[in-house]
CSV table of C-alpha atoms in Angstrom, one decimal:
chain,number,residue,atom,x,y,z
A,107,UNK,CA,4.4,-5.1,18.9
A,108,UNK,CA,6.5,-1.3,19.8
A,109,UNK,CA,9.9,-3.2,20.4
A,110,UNK,CA,9.9,-5.1,16.9
A,111,UNK,CA,8.9,-1.6,15.3
A,112,UNK,CA,11.9,-0.1,16.9
A,113,UNK,CA,14.2,-3.2,15.6
A,114,UNK,CA,12.7,-2.5,12.1
A,115,UNK,CA,13.5,1.6,12.1
A,116,UNK,CA,17.0,0.6,13.3
A,117,UNK,CA,17.8,-1.7,10.5
A,118,UNK,CA,16.3,0.9,8.2
A,119,UNK,CA,18.3,3.0,9.3
A,120,UNK,CA,21.5,1.4,8.6
A,121,UNK,CA,20.4,0.4,5.4
A,122,UNK,CA,18.3,2.9,3.7
A,123,UNK,CA,16.3,0.9,1.0
A,124,UNK,CA,13.9,3.3,-0.2
A,125,UNK,CA,11.6,0.7,-1.4
A,126,UNK,CA,11.7,-1.2,2.3
A,127,UNK,CA,11.7,2.1,3.8
A,128,UNK,CA,8.4,3.4,1.9
A,129,UNK,CA,6.5,0.1,2.7
A,130,UNK,CA,7.5,0.1,6.3
A,131,UNK,CA,6.2,3.9,6.9
A,132,UNK,CA,2.6,2.4,4.9
A,133,UNK,CA,2.3,-0.4,7.4
A,134,UNK,CA,3.1,1.8,10.2
A,135,UNK,CA,0.6,4.4,9.1
A,136,UNK,CA,-2.0,1.5,9.2
A,137,UNK,CA,-1.5,0.3,12.2
A,138,UNK,CA,-1.6,4.3,13.6
A,139,UNK,CA,-5.2,4.2,11.8
A,140,UNK,CA,-6.0,1.0,13.4
A,141,UNK,CA,-5.1,2.5,16.9
A,142,UNK,CA,-7.3,6.1,15.7
A,143,UNK,CA,-4.5,7.8,15.4
A,144,UNK,CA,-5.5,9.4,12.3
A,145,UNK,CA,-3.2,12.3,11.8
A,146,UNK,CA,-0.1,10.6,12.5
A,147,UNK,CA,-1.4,7.6,10.2
A,148,UNK,CA,-2.3,9.7,7.5
A,149,UNK,CA,1.4,11.6,7.8
A,150,UNK,CA,3.3,8.0,7.6
A,151,UNK,CA,1.1,6.8,4.7
A,152,UNK,CA,1.8,10.3,2.7
A,153,UNK,CA,5.8,9.5,3.7
A,154,UNK,CA,5.4,6.4,2.3
A,155,UNK,CA,3.9,6.7,-0.8
A,156,UNK,CA,6.0,9.6,-1.6
A,157,UNK,CA,9.3,7.4,-1.1
A,158,UNK,CA,7.9,4.9,-3.1
A,159,UNK,CA,7.5,7.6,-5.7
A,160,UNK,CA,11.2,8.5,-5.2
A,161,UNK,CA,11.8,4.8,-5.5
A,162,UNK,CA,11.1,4.8,-9.2
A,163,UNK,CA,9.4,1.3,-9.1
A,164,UNK,CA,5.9,1.9,-10.0
A,165,UNK,CA,4.4,-2.0,-9.2
A,166,UNK,CA,5.3,-1.2,-5.8
A,167,UNK,CA,3.6,1.9,-5.3
A,168,UNK,CA,0.5,0.9,-7.0
A,169,UNK,CA,0.7,-2.2,-4.3
A,170,UNK,CA,1.0,0.3,-1.1
A,171,UNK,CA,-1.9,2.1,-2.5
A,172,UNK,CA,-3.8,-1.3,-3.0
A,173,UNK,CA,-2.7,-1.9,0.9
A,174,UNK,CA,-4.1,1.5,1.9
A,175,UNK,CA,-7.6,1.0,0.1
A,176,UNK,CA,-8.3,-2.6,0.8
A,177,UNK,CA,-7.1,-1.4,4.6
A,178,UNK,CA,-9.6,1.2,4.8
A,179,UNK,CA,-12.6,-0.8,3.5
A,180,UNK,CA,-11.9,-3.7,5.9
A,181,UNK,CA,-11.4,-1.8,9.4
A,182,UNK,CA,-13.2,0.9,10.9
A,183,UNK,CA,-11.1,3.5,12.7
A,184,UNK,CA,-11.7,7.3,13.3
A,185,UNK,CA,-12.5,9.4,10.2
A,186,UNK,CA,-12.2,6.2,8.3
A,187,UNK,CA,-14.5,7.5,5.4
A,188,UNK,CA,-12.8,10.6,4.3
A,189,UNK,CA,-9.3,7.8,4.7
A,190,UNK,CA,-10.9,5.5,2.3
A,191,UNK,CA,-12.0,8.1,-0.3
A,192,UNK,CA,-9.0,10.1,-0.3
A,193,UNK,CA,-6.9,6.9,-1.0
A,194,UNK,CA,-9.3,5.1,-3.3
A,195,UNK,CA,-9.1,8.2,-5.4
A,196,UNK,CA,-5.4,8.5,-5.2
A,197,UNK,CA,-5.2,4.7,-6.4
A,198,UNK,CA,-7.6,5.5,-9.1
A,199,UNK,CA,-5.3,8.3,-10.2
A,200,UNK,CA,-2.3,5.9,-10.3
A,201,UNK,CA,-4.0,3.2,-11.9
A,202,UNK,CA,-4.9,5.6,-14.6
A,203,UNK,CA,-1.3,7.4,-14.7
A,204,UNK,CA,0.1,3.6,-15.5
A,205,UNK,CA,-2.5,2.5,-18.1
A,206,UNK,CA,-3.7,-0.2,-16.2
A,207,UNK,CA,-7.6,-0.1,-16.5
A,208,UNK,CA,-7.2,0.0,-20.3
A,209,UNK,CA,-4.8,-3.3,-20.0
A,210,UNK,CA,-7.1,-5.3,-17.7
A,211,UNK,CA,-8.5,-7.3,-20.2
A,212,UNK,CA,-5.4,-8.3,-21.6
A,213,UNK,CA,-3.8,-9.0,-18.1
A,214,UNK,CA,-7.1,-11.4,-17.5
A,215,UNK,CA,-6.7,-13.1,-20.4
A,216,UNK,CA,-2.9,-13.9,-20.0
A,217,UNK,CA,-3.5,-14.9,-16.6
A,218,UNK,CA,-6.6,-17.4,-17.7
A,219,UNK,CA,-4.1,-18.6,-20.4
A,220,UNK,CA,-1.7,-19.6,-17.7
A,221,UNK,CA,-3.7,-21.1,-15.5
A,222,UNK,CA,-5.3,-23.1,-18.2
A,223,UNK,CA,-1.7,-24.2,-18.6
A,224,UNK,CA,-0.9,-24.9,-15.3
A,225,UNK,CA,-4.0,-27.4,-15.4
A,226,UNK,CA,-3.8,-28.9,-18.3
A,227,UNK,CA,0.1,-29.8,-16.6
């Protein structure tokens, strides 16, 4: 796993794309949390989210926050409750900032409509 991480880090240094760097930092942060290295993990998560904020691509930042919140609900690690609360709150704030809660009915209706059309073929 360490070799793969080093290879990815080398690639990101030669081709520094913000979205990829941000997502990688989040994944590495989650890996650190899983290894019970909370401080390092949180630093990487925050760096990753900051880079995704710089990218300006809101959907990938939302997905990053979702990934973190979901991970915290699924896995046990030292300090999980505090980390979970922090990132679930950030996820909720970001959703509210984007107006997502108010759009959920329309999104669900559009998805259901699409699924109905797929089934009807």
